[in-house]
XYZ file of C-alpha atoms in Angstrom:
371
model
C -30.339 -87.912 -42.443
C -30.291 -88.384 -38.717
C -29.917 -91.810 -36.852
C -32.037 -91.751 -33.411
C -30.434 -93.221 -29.968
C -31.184 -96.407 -30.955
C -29.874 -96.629 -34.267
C -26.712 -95.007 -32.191
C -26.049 -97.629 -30.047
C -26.660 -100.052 -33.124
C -24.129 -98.257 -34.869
C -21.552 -98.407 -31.773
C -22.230 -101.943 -31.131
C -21.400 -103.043 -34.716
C -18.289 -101.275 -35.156
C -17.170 -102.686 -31.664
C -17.539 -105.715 -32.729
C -15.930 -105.572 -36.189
C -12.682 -103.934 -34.212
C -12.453 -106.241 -31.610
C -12.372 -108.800 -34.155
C -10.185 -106.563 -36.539
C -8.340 -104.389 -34.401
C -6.687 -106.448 -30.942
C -3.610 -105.065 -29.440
C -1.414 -107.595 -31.231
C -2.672 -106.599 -35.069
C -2.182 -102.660 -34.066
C 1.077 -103.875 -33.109
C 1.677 -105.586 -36.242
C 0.487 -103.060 -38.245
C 2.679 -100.125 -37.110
C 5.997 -102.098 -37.908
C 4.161 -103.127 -41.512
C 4.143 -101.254 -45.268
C 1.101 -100.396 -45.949
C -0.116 -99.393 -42.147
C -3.043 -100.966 -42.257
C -4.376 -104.167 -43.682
C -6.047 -103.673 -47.455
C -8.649 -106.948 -46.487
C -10.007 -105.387 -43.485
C -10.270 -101.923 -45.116
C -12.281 -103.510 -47.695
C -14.725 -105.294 -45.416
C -15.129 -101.981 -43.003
C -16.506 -100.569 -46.425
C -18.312 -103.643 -48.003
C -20.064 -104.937 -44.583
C -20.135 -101.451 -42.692
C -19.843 -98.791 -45.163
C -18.179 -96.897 -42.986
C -15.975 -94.586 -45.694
C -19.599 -93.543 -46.971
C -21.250 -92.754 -43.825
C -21.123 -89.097 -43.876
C -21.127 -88.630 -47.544
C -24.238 -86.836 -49.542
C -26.527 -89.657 -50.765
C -25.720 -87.904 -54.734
C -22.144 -88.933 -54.205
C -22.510 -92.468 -53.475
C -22.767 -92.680 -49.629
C -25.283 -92.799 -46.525
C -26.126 -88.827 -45.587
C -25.789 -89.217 -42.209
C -23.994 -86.721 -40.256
C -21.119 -86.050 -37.981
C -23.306 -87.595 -34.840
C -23.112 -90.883 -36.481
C -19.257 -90.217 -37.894
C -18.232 -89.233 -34.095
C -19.447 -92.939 -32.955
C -17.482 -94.282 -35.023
C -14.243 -92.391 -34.584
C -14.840 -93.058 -30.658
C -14.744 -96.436 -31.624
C -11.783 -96.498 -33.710
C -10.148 -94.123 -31.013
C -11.006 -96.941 -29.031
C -9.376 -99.789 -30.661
C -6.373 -97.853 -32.136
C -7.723 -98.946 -35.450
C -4.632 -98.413 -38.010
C -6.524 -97.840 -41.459
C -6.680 -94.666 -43.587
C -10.425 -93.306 -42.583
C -9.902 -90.278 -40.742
C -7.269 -89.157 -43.735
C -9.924 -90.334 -46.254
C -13.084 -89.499 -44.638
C -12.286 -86.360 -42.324
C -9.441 -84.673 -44.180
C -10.031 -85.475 -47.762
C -14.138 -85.780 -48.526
C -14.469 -83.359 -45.934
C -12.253 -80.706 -48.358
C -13.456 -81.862 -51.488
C -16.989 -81.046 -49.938
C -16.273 -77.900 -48.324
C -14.596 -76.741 -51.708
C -18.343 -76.066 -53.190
C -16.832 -77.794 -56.157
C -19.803 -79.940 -57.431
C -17.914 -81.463 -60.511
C -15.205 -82.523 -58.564
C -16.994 -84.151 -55.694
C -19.038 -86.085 -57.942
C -16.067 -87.496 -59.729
C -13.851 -87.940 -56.486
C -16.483 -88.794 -53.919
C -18.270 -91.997 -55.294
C -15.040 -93.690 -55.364
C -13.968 -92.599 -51.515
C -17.805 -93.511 -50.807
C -17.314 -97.239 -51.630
C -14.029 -97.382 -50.433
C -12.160 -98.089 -53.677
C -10.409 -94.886 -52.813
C -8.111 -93.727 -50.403
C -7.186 -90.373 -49.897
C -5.658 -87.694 -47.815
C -5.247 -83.726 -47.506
C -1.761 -82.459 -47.689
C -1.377 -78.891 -46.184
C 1.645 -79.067 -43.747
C 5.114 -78.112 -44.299
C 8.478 -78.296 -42.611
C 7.090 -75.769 -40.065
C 4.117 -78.239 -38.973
C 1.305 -75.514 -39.012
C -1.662 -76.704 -40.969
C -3.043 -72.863 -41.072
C -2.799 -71.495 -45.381
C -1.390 -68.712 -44.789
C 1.649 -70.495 -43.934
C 1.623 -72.445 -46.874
C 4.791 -72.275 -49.651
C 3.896 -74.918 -51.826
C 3.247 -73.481 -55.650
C 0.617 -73.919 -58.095
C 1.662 -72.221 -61.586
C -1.070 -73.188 -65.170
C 0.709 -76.102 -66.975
C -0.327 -74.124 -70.332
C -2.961 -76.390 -71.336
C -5.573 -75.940 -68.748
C -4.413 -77.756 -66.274
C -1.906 -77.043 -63.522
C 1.621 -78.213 -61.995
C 2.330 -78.066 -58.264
C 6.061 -77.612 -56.698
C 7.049 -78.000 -53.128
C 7.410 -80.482 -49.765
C 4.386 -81.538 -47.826
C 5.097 -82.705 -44.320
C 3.454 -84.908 -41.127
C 0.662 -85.844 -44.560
C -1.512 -88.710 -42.580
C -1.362 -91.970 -45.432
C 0.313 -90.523 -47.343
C 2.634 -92.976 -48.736
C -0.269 -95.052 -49.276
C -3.284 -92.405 -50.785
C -4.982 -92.713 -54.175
C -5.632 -89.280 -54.496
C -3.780 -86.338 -52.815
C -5.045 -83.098 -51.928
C -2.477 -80.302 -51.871
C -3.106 -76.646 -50.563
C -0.860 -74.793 -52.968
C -0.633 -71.230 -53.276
C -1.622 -69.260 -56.277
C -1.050 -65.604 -57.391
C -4.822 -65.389 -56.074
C -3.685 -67.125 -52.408
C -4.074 -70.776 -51.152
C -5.741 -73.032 -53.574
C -6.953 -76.943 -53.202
C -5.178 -78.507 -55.750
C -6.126 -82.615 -56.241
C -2.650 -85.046 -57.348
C -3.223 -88.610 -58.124
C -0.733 -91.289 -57.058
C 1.319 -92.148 -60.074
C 1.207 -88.840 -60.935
C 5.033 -88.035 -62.337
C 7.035 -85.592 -60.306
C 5.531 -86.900 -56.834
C 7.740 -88.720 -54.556
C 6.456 -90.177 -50.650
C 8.570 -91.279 -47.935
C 7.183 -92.396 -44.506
C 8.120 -90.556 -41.449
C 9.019 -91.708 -38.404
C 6.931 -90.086 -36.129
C 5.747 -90.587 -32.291
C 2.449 -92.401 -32.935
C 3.442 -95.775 -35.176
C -0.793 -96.559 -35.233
C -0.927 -93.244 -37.635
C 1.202 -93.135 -40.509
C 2.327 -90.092 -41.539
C 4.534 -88.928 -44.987
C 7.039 -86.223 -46.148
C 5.916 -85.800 -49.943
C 8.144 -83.740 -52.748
C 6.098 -82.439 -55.371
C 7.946 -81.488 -58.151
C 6.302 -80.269 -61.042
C 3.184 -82.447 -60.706
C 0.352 -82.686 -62.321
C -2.575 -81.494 -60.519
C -6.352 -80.165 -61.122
C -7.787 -77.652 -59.331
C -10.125 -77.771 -56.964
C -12.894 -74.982 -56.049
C -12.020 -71.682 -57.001
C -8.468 -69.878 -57.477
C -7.442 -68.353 -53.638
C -10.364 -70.179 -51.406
C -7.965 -72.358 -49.655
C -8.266 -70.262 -46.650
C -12.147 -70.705 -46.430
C -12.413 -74.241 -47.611
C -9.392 -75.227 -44.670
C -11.602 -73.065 -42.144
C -14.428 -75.301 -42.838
C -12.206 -78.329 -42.568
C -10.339 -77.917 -39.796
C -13.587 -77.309 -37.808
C -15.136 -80.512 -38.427
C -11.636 -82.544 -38.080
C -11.147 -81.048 -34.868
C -14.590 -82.400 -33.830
C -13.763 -86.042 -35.678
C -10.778 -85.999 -33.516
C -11.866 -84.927 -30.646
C -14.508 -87.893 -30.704
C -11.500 -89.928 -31.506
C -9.728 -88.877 -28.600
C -12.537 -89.399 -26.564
C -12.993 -93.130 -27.393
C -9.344 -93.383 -26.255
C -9.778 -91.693 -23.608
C -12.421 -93.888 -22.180
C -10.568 -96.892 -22.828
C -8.166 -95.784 -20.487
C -10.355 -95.440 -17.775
C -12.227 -98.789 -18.633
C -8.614 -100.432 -18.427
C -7.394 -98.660 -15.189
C -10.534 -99.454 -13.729
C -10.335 -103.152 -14.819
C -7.055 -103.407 -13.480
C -7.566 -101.255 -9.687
C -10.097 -104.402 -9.213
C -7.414 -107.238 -9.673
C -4.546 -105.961 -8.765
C -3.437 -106.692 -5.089
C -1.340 -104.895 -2.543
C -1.196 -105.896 0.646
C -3.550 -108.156 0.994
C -6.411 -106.131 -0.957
C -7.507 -104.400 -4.303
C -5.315 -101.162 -5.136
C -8.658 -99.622 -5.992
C -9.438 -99.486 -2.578
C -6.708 -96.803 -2.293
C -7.676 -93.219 -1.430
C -4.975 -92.471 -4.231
C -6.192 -94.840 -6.880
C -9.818 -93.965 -6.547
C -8.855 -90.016 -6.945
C -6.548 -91.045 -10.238
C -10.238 -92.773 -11.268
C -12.062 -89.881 -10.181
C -10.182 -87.647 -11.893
C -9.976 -89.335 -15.445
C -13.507 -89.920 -15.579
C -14.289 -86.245 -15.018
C -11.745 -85.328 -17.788
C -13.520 -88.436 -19.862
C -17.232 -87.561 -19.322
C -16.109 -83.834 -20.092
C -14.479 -85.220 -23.193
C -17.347 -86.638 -24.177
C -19.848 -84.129 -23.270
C -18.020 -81.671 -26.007
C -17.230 -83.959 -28.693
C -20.756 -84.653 -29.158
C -22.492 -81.401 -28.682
C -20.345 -80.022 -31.216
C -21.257 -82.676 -33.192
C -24.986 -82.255 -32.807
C -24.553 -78.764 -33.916
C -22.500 -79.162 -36.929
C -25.115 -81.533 -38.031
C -27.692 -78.529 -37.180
C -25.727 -76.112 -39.460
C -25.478 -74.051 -36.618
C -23.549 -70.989 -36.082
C -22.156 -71.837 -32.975
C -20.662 -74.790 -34.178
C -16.990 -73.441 -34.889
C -16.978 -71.831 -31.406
C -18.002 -75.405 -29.794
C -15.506 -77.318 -32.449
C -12.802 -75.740 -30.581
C -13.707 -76.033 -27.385
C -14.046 -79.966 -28.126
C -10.583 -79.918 -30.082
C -9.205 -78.641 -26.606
C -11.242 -80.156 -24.233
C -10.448 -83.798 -25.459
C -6.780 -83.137 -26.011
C -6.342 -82.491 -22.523
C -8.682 -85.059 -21.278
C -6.866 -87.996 -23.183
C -3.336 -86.560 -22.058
C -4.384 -86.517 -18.339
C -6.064 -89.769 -19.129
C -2.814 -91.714 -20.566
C -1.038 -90.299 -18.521
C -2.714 -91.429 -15.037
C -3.384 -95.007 -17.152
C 0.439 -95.251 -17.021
C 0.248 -94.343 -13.366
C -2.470 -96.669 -12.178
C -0.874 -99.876 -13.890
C 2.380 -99.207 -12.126
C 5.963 -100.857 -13.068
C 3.957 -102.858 -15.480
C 2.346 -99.595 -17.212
C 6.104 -98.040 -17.580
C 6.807 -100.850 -20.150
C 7.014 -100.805 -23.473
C 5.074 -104.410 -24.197
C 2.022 -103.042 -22.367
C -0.623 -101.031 -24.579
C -0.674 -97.996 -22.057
C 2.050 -96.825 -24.149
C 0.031 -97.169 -27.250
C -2.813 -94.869 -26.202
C -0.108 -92.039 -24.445
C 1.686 -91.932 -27.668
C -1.622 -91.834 -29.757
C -2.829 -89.172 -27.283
C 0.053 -86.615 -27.228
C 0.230 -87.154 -31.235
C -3.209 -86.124 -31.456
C -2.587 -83.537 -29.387
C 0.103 -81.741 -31.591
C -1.710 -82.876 -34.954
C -3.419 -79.762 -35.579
C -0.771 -77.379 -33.988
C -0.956 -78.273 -30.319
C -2.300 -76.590 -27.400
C -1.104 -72.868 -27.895
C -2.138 -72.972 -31.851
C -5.989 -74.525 -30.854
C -6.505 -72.418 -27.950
C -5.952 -69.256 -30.721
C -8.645 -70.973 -32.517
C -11.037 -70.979 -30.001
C -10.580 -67.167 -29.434
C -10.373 -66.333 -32.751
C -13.941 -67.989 -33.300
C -15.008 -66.142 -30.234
C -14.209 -63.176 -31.711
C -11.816 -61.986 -29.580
Protein backbone atom coordinates (compact mmCIF):
# COMPACT_ATOMS: atom_id res chain seq x y z
CA UNK A 1 0.00 0.00 0.00
CA UNK A 2 1.15 3.43 -1.01
CA UNK A 3 -0.10 6.81 0.54
CA UNK A 4 -0.15 9.69 -2.29
CA UNK A 5 1.28 13.42 -1.47
CA UNK A 6 -1.65 14.22 0.10
CA UNK A 7 -2.19 11.52 2.37
CA UNK A 8 1.74 12.49 3.10
CA UNK A 9 1.31 15.69 4.32
CA UNK A 10 -1.84 14.31 6.30
CA UNK A 11 0.33 11.92 7.80
CA UNK A 12 3.12 14.67 8.73
CA UNK A 13 0.63 17.05 9.98
CA UNK A 14 -0.90 14.56 12.48
CA UNK A 15 2.13 13.31 13.98
CA UNK A 16 3.30 17.04 14.38
CA UNK A 17 0.69 17.69 16.18
CA UNK A 18 0.52 14.68 18.52
CA UNK A 19 4.49 15.56 19.34
CA UNK A 20 4.14 18.98 19.89
CA UNK A 21 1.57 18.14 22.28
CA UNK A 22 3.55 14.96 23.50
CA UNK A 23 6.99 15.69 22.92
CA UNK A 24 8.08 19.73 24.10
CA UNK A 25 11.58 20.33 25.10
CA UNK A 26 10.71 20.14 28.80
CA UNK A 27 9.06 16.33 28.64
CA UNK A 28 12.31 15.15 26.45
CA UNK A 29 14.05 16.64 29.24
CA UNK A 30 12.14 14.85 31.75
CA UNK A 31 12.22 11.82 30.14
CA UNK A 32 16.00 11.29 29.74
CA UNK A 33 16.61 11.67 33.62
CA UNK A 34 13.36 9.10 34.08
CA UNK A 35 13.12 4.92 34.33
CA UNK A 36 11.40 3.86 31.81
CA UNK A 37 12.69 6.57 29.00
CA UNK A 38 9.70 7.26 27.73
CA UNK A 39 6.21 7.68 29.02
CA UNK A 40 3.98 4.18 28.81
CA UNK A 41 0.52 6.68 28.36
CA UNK A 42 1.77 8.42 25.41
CA UNK A 43 3.21 5.22 23.85
CA UNK A 44 -0.13 3.82 24.13
CA UNK A 45 -2.03 6.66 22.50
CA UNK A 46 0.77 7.00 19.49
CA UNK A 47 -0.54 3.33 18.87
CA UNK A 48 -4.32 3.55 19.79
CA UNK A 49 -5.01 7.12 18.00
CA UNK A 50 -2.08 6.93 15.33
CA UNK A 51 -1.12 3.44 14.93
CA UNK A 52 2.04 4.34 14.35
CA UNK A 53 3.95 0.85 15.66
CA UNK A 54 1.74 -0.82 12.80
CA UNK A 55 2.36 1.44 10.02
CA UNK A 56 4.78 -0.50 8.08
CA UNK A 57 3.68 -3.88 9.10
CA UNK A 58 2.02 -6.55 6.46
CA UNK A 59 -1.79 -6.16 6.76
CA UNK A 60 -1.64 -10.46 7.77
CA UNK A 61 0.27 -9.43 10.84
CA UNK A 62 -1.98 -6.97 12.30
CA UNK A 63 -0.82 -3.58 10.87
CA UNK A 64 -1.37 -0.89 7.96
CA UNK A 65 0.99 -2.16 4.78
CA UNK A 66 2.26 0.93 4.06
CA UNK A 67 5.80 1.33 3.32
CA UNK A 68 9.01 2.96 4.31
CA UNK A 69 7.76 6.42 2.43
CA UNK A 70 5.14 6.72 4.99
CA UNK A 71 7.58 5.22 8.01
CA UNK A 72 10.35 7.97 6.89
CA UNK A 73 7.59 10.85 7.66
CA UNK A 74 7.23 9.80 10.61
CA UNK A 75 10.76 9.24 11.83
CA UNK A 76 11.44 12.93 10.37
CA UNK A 77 8.95 13.86 12.68
CA UNK A 78 10.07 12.14 15.67
CA UNK A 79 13.72 13.24 14.62
CA UNK A 80 12.09 16.38 14.86
CA UNK A 81 10.70 16.48 18.25
CA UNK A 82 13.38 14.26 19.93
CA UNK A 83 10.51 11.97 20.70
CA UNK A 84 11.92 9.55 23.61
CA UNK A 85 9.72 6.28 23.08
CA UNK A 86 10.85 2.81 21.93
CA UNK A 87 9.64 2.92 18.01
CA UNK A 88 12.64 2.93 16.06
CA UNK A 89 13.96 -0.18 18.45
CA UNK A 90 10.48 -1.76 18.01
CA UNK A 91 9.55 -0.85 14.60
CA UNK A 92 12.99 -0.49 12.63
CA UNK A 93 15.25 -2.91 14.46
CA UNK A 94 12.97 -5.57 15.73
CA UNK A 95 9.77 -6.11 13.09
CA UNK A 96 12.10 -5.16 10.57
CA UNK A 97 14.35 -8.58 11.60
CA UNK A 98 11.61 -10.67 12.44
CA UNK A 99 10.40 -9.81 8.79
CA UNK A 100 13.52 -10.05 7.00
CA UNK A 101 14.08 -13.53 8.79
CA UNK A 102 11.47 -15.19 6.12
CA UNK A 103 10.22 -16.81 9.27
CA UNK A 104 6.38 -16.82 8.69
CA UNK A 105 5.47 -18.64 12.04
CA UNK A 106 7.33 -16.39 13.98
CA UNK A 107 6.19 -13.12 12.55
CA UNK A 108 2.73 -14.06 12.89
CA UNK A 109 3.10 -14.82 16.53
CA UNK A 110 5.52 -11.79 17.31
CA UNK A 111 4.21 -9.19 14.91
CA UNK A 112 0.43 -8.72 15.85
CA UNK A 113 1.45 -7.87 19.25
CA UNK A 114 4.34 -5.13 18.09
CA UNK A 115 1.48 -4.09 15.47
CA UNK A 116 -0.92 -2.86 18.22
CA UNK A 117 1.62 -1.72 20.35
CA UNK A 118 1.16 -4.11 23.28
CA UNK A 119 4.72 -5.01 22.50
CA UNK A 120 7.91 -3.52 22.72
CA UNK A 121 10.88 -4.82 21.36
CA UNK A 122 14.41 -4.41 20.27
CA UNK A 123 17.36 -6.20 18.25
CA UNK A 124 20.42 -6.97 20.21
CA UNK A 125 23.55 -7.53 17.97
CA UNK A 126 26.36 -5.32 19.48
CA UNK A 127 29.06 -6.24 21.74
CA UNK A 128 31.81 -4.66 23.78
CA UNK A 129 33.50 -3.82 20.43
CA UNK A 130 30.36 -1.64 19.20
CA UNK A 131 30.24 -3.12 15.57
CA UNK A 132 26.76 -4.21 14.70
CA UNK A 133 28.29 -6.31 11.55
CA UNK A 134 27.69 -10.70 12.48
CA UNK A 135 30.64 -11.62 11.76
CA UNK A 136 31.83 -9.92 14.74
CA UNK A 137 29.43 -11.43 16.85
CA UNK A 138 30.57 -13.85 20.10
CA UNK A 139 27.44 -14.35 21.68
CA UNK A 140 26.48 -18.37 21.73
CA UNK A 141 23.52 -20.27 20.86
CA UNK A 142 23.97 -24.12 21.91
CA UNK A 143 20.17 -26.71 21.67
CA UNK A 144 18.78 -26.72 25.27
CA UNK A 145 18.09 -30.63 24.56
CA UNK A 146 14.50 -30.35 24.21
CA UNK A 147 14.05 -28.40 21.09
CA UNK A 148 14.59 -25.33 22.11
CA UNK A 149 17.76 -23.32 22.62
CA UNK A 150 19.92 -21.36 25.39
CA UNK A 151 21.91 -18.24 24.53
CA UNK A 152 25.27 -17.09 26.52
CA UNK A 153 27.04 -13.83 26.23
CA UNK A 154 26.96 -9.66 26.71
CA UNK A 155 25.02 -7.49 24.36
CA UNK A 156 26.08 -3.88 24.31
CA UNK A 157 24.79 -0.03 23.20
CA UNK A 158 21.03 -2.51 22.83
CA UNK A 159 18.50 0.64 22.11
CA UNK A 160 15.40 -0.10 25.06
CA UNK A 161 16.72 -2.47 26.17
CA UNK A 162 16.13 -2.36 29.78
CA UNK A 163 12.67 -1.78 28.95
CA UNK A 164 11.81 -4.48 25.74
CA UNK A 165 9.19 -7.23 25.82
CA UNK A 166 10.85 -9.30 23.52
CA UNK A 167 14.62 -9.36 22.67
CA UNK A 168 16.21 -10.30 19.60
CA UNK A 169 19.73 -11.67 19.93
CA UNK A 170 22.18 -12.46 16.95
CA UNK A 171 23.94 -15.45 18.44
CA UNK A 172 26.27 -17.56 16.72
CA UNK A 173 25.74 -21.16 15.93
CA UNK A 174 28.05 -24.00 14.70
CA UNK A 175 26.20 -23.03 11.29
CA UNK A 176 27.23 -18.98 11.83
CA UNK A 177 25.10 -16.02 13.14
CA UNK A 178 21.62 -16.94 14.01
CA UNK A 179 18.43 -14.61 15.16
CA UNK A 180 17.62 -15.95 18.26
CA UNK A 181 14.16 -14.25 20.03
CA UNK A 182 14.47 -13.90 24.39
CA UNK A 183 11.49 -12.72 26.23
CA UNK A 184 11.82 -10.39 29.22
CA UNK A 185 11.47 -12.49 32.30
CA UNK A 186 13.20 -14.95 30.67
CA UNK A 187 15.71 -16.52 33.57
CA UNK A 188 19.39 -16.03 32.99
CA UNK A 189 18.88 -12.40 31.38
CA UNK A 190 20.03 -9.48 33.26
CA UNK A 191 19.74 -5.40 31.74
CA UNK A 192 21.46 -2.48 32.99
CA UNK A 193 21.13 1.01 31.38
CA UNK A 194 24.11 2.68 29.98
CA UNK A 195 25.13 5.89 30.23
CA UNK A 196 25.66 6.97 26.95
CA UNK A 197 26.02 10.50 25.00
CA UNK A 198 22.42 10.85 23.77
CA UNK A 199 20.05 10.70 27.19
CA UNK A 200 16.72 11.00 24.48
CA UNK A 201 17.85 7.23 23.36
CA UNK A 202 18.23 4.74 25.90
CA UNK A 203 20.54 2.30 25.40
CA UNK A 204 21.44 -1.23 27.62
CA UNK A 205 24.40 -3.59 28.38
CA UNK A 206 22.48 -7.07 28.64
CA UNK A 207 24.21 -10.51 30.14
CA UNK A 208 22.69 -13.45 28.79
CA UNK A 209 23.46 -16.30 30.62
CA UNK A 210 22.06 -19.42 29.72
CA UNK A 211 18.72 -18.04 28.48
CA UNK A 212 16.07 -19.34 27.06
CA UNK A 213 15.60 -18.45 23.56
CA UNK A 214 13.72 -19.70 20.20
CA UNK A 215 15.08 -19.49 17.08
CA UNK A 216 14.36 -17.43 14.57
CA UNK A 217 14.68 -18.13 10.60
CA UNK A 218 17.02 -20.64 9.74
CA UNK A 219 20.36 -21.94 11.56
CA UNK A 220 23.49 -19.44 10.13
CA UNK A 221 21.23 -16.62 8.18
CA UNK A 222 22.08 -13.96 10.59
CA UNK A 223 24.38 -12.49 8.13
CA UNK A 224 21.61 -12.11 5.39
CA UNK A 225 18.70 -11.29 7.59
CA UNK A 226 21.19 -8.23 9.38
CA UNK A 227 22.09 -7.22 5.62
CA UNK A 228 18.51 -6.69 5.00
CA UNK A 229 18.13 -4.86 8.27
CA UNK A 230 20.69 -2.68 8.46
CA UNK A 231 19.69 -1.34 4.99
CA UNK A 232 16.37 -0.22 5.84
CA UNK A 233 17.50 1.17 9.48
CA UNK A 234 20.02 3.15 7.89
CA UNK A 235 17.27 4.69 5.70
CA UNK A 236 14.76 5.01 9.01
CA UNK A 237 17.58 6.87 10.47
CA UNK A 238 18.65 8.76 8.04
CA UNK A 239 14.97 10.22 7.74
CA UNK A 240 15.34 10.62 11.42
CA UNK A 241 18.30 12.58 11.14
CA UNK A 242 16.88 14.56 8.61
CA UNK A 243 13.86 15.78 10.66
CA UNK A 244 16.54 16.93 13.13
CA UNK A 245 18.36 18.31 10.93
CA UNK A 246 15.74 20.64 9.68
CA UNK A 247 14.78 21.66 12.98
CA UNK A 248 17.98 23.12 13.34
CA UNK A 249 17.79 25.23 10.55
CA UNK A 250 14.06 26.21 11.33
CA UNK A 251 15.47 27.29 14.89
CA UNK A 252 18.66 29.15 13.67
CA UNK A 253 16.63 30.77 11.25
CA UNK A 254 13.96 31.76 13.86
CA UNK A 255 16.47 33.08 15.99
CA UNK A 256 18.97 35.20 13.07
CA UNK A 257 15.45 37.20 12.77
CA UNK A 258 15.22 38.31 16.53
CA UNK A 259 18.29 38.46 17.65
CA UNK A 260 19.95 42.00 17.60
CA UNK A 261 23.47 43.27 17.28
CA UNK A 262 24.14 46.51 16.83
CA UNK A 263 21.26 47.96 16.21
CA UNK A 264 19.93 45.20 13.61
CA UNK A 265 19.04 41.43 12.99
CA UNK A 266 22.26 39.07 13.11
CA UNK A 267 20.72 37.50 10.04
CA UNK A 268 21.59 40.33 8.18
CA UNK A 269 25.24 39.22 8.62
CA UNK A 270 27.24 38.09 5.58
CA UNK A 271 28.44 35.34 8.17
CA UNK A 272 25.09 34.29 9.52
CA UNK A 273 23.39 34.07 6.19
CA UNK A 274 26.42 31.70 4.84
CA UNK A 275 26.02 29.44 8.30
CA UNK A 276 22.07 29.41 6.87
CA UNK A 277 23.15 28.82 3.49
CA UNK A 278 25.18 26.22 4.25
CA UNK A 279 22.87 24.06 6.60
CA UNK A 280 20.11 24.21 4.33
CA UNK A 281 22.17 22.77 1.48
CA UNK A 282 23.39 19.96 3.85
CA UNK A 283 19.42 19.78 4.99
CA UNK A 284 17.73 19.74 1.52
CA UNK A 285 20.59 17.16 0.54
CA UNK A 286 19.59 15.25 3.63
CA UNK A 287 16.40 15.11 2.62
CA UNK A 288 16.71 14.56 -0.98
CA UNK A 289 18.46 10.96 -0.03
CA UNK A 290 16.48 9.86 2.79
CA UNK A 291 13.52 9.78 0.70
CA UNK A 292 14.65 8.48 -2.59
CA UNK A 293 15.99 5.63 -0.87
CA UNK A 294 12.92 5.30 0.63
CA UNK A 295 10.87 5.37 -2.54
CA UNK A 296 12.99 2.61 -3.78
CA UNK A 297 12.94 0.27 -0.96
CA UNK A 298 9.26 0.53 -1.21
CA UNK A 299 9.82 -0.34 -5.12
CA UNK A 300 11.81 -3.51 -4.20
CA UNK A 301 14.39 -2.15 -6.17
CA UNK A 302 17.84 -3.26 -6.63
CA UNK A 303 19.41 -0.15 -6.20
CA UNK A 304 18.03 0.38 -3.00
CA UNK A 305 21.05 -0.89 -0.75
CA UNK A 306 23.43 1.26 -2.87
CA UNK A 307 21.07 4.47 -2.20
CA UNK A 308 20.47 3.23 1.68
CA UNK A 309 23.99 4.04 2.16
CA UNK A 310 24.42 6.91 0.53
CA UNK A 311 21.38 8.31 2.74
CA UNK A 312 22.95 6.66 6.00
CA UNK A 313 26.01 8.98 5.09
CA UNK A 314 24.60 11.77 3.58
CA UNK A 315 22.30 12.62 6.65
CA UNK A 316 24.94 11.85 9.23
CA UNK A 317 26.98 14.51 7.97
CA UNK A 318 24.26 16.87 7.22
CA UNK A 319 22.83 16.79 10.89
CA UNK A 320 26.52 17.05 12.34
CA UNK A 321 27.28 20.19 10.23
CA UNK A 322 23.77 21.19 11.07
CA UNK A 323 24.11 21.00 15.10
CA UNK A 324 26.98 22.04 14.92
CA UNK A 325 26.48 25.59 13.08
CA UNK A 326 22.92 25.63 15.32
CA UNK A 327 25.34 25.91 18.28
CA UNK A 328 27.19 28.56 16.34
CA UNK A 329 24.35 30.75 15.19
CA UNK A 330 22.68 30.97 18.79
CA UNK A 331 25.94 32.17 20.24
CA UNK A 332 26.88 32.26 24.18
CA UNK A 333 23.34 31.21 24.64
CA UNK A 334 23.72 28.02 22.21
CA UNK A 335 27.07 26.95 24.29
CA UNK A 336 24.74 26.22 27.29
CA UNK A 337 23.64 23.35 28.59
CA UNK A 338 19.75 24.58 29.41
CA UNK A 339 19.31 25.40 25.71
CA UNK A 340 18.02 22.43 23.38
CA UNK A 341 20.91 23.01 20.75
CA UNK A 342 22.66 20.65 22.87
CA UNK A 343 19.92 18.15 22.64
CA UNK A 344 19.92 17.82 18.85
CA UNK A 345 24.21 17.89 18.67
CA UNK A 346 24.23 15.10 21.09
CA UNK A 347 21.31 13.22 19.29
CA UNK A 348 23.18 13.94 16.02
CA UNK A 349 26.75 12.70 16.73
CA UNK A 350 24.99 9.56 18.57
CA UNK A 351 23.30 8.79 15.49
CA UNK A 352 26.17 9.23 13.78
CA UNK A 353 28.26 6.44 15.56
CA UNK A 354 25.05 4.13 16.02
CA UNK A 355 25.69 1.96 13.21
CA UNK A 356 29.59 2.12 13.30
CA UNK A 357 30.29 5.72 12.38
CA UNK A 358 31.60 7.32 9.40
CA UNK A 359 34.61 4.99 8.38
CA UNK A 360 32.34 1.65 9.05
CA UNK A 361 29.17 3.26 6.69
CA UNK A 362 31.30 4.64 4.10
CA UNK A 363 32.65 0.64 3.71
CA UNK A 364 29.07 -0.04 3.29
CA UNK A 365 28.45 2.09 0.61
CA UNK A 366 31.43 0.60 -1.38
CA UNK A 367 30.84 -2.67 -0.53
CA UNK A 368 27.20 -2.32 -2.08
CA UNK A 369 28.86 -0.67 -5.00
CA UNK A 370 30.73 -3.46 -5.54
CA UNK A 371 33.90 -2.23 -5.16
Amino acid sequence: MTADESELRELRASVREFLEAKSPEEVVRKLMESEPRFDPAVWSQAADQLRLPGLAIPEEYGGDGFGLVELGVVLEEMGRALFCAPFFATVLLAAQALLASGDKEACARLLPGIASGRTTATLAVAEDHGSWDPAMVSARAAPDGDGGWTVRGRKCFVIDGTTADLILVVARTVAGPTLFAVERDATGLAAEPMETLDATRAMARLTLDAVPATLVGAQGAGGRTMAKVLDIASVGLAAEQAGGARRCLETSADYARVRHQFGRPIGSFQAVKHKCADMLVQVELAEASSREAARLADEDSPDFPVAAAVAHACCSRAYMVAAMENIQVHGGIGFTWEHPAHLYFRRAKSSQLLFGGPAVYHERLLDRLGI
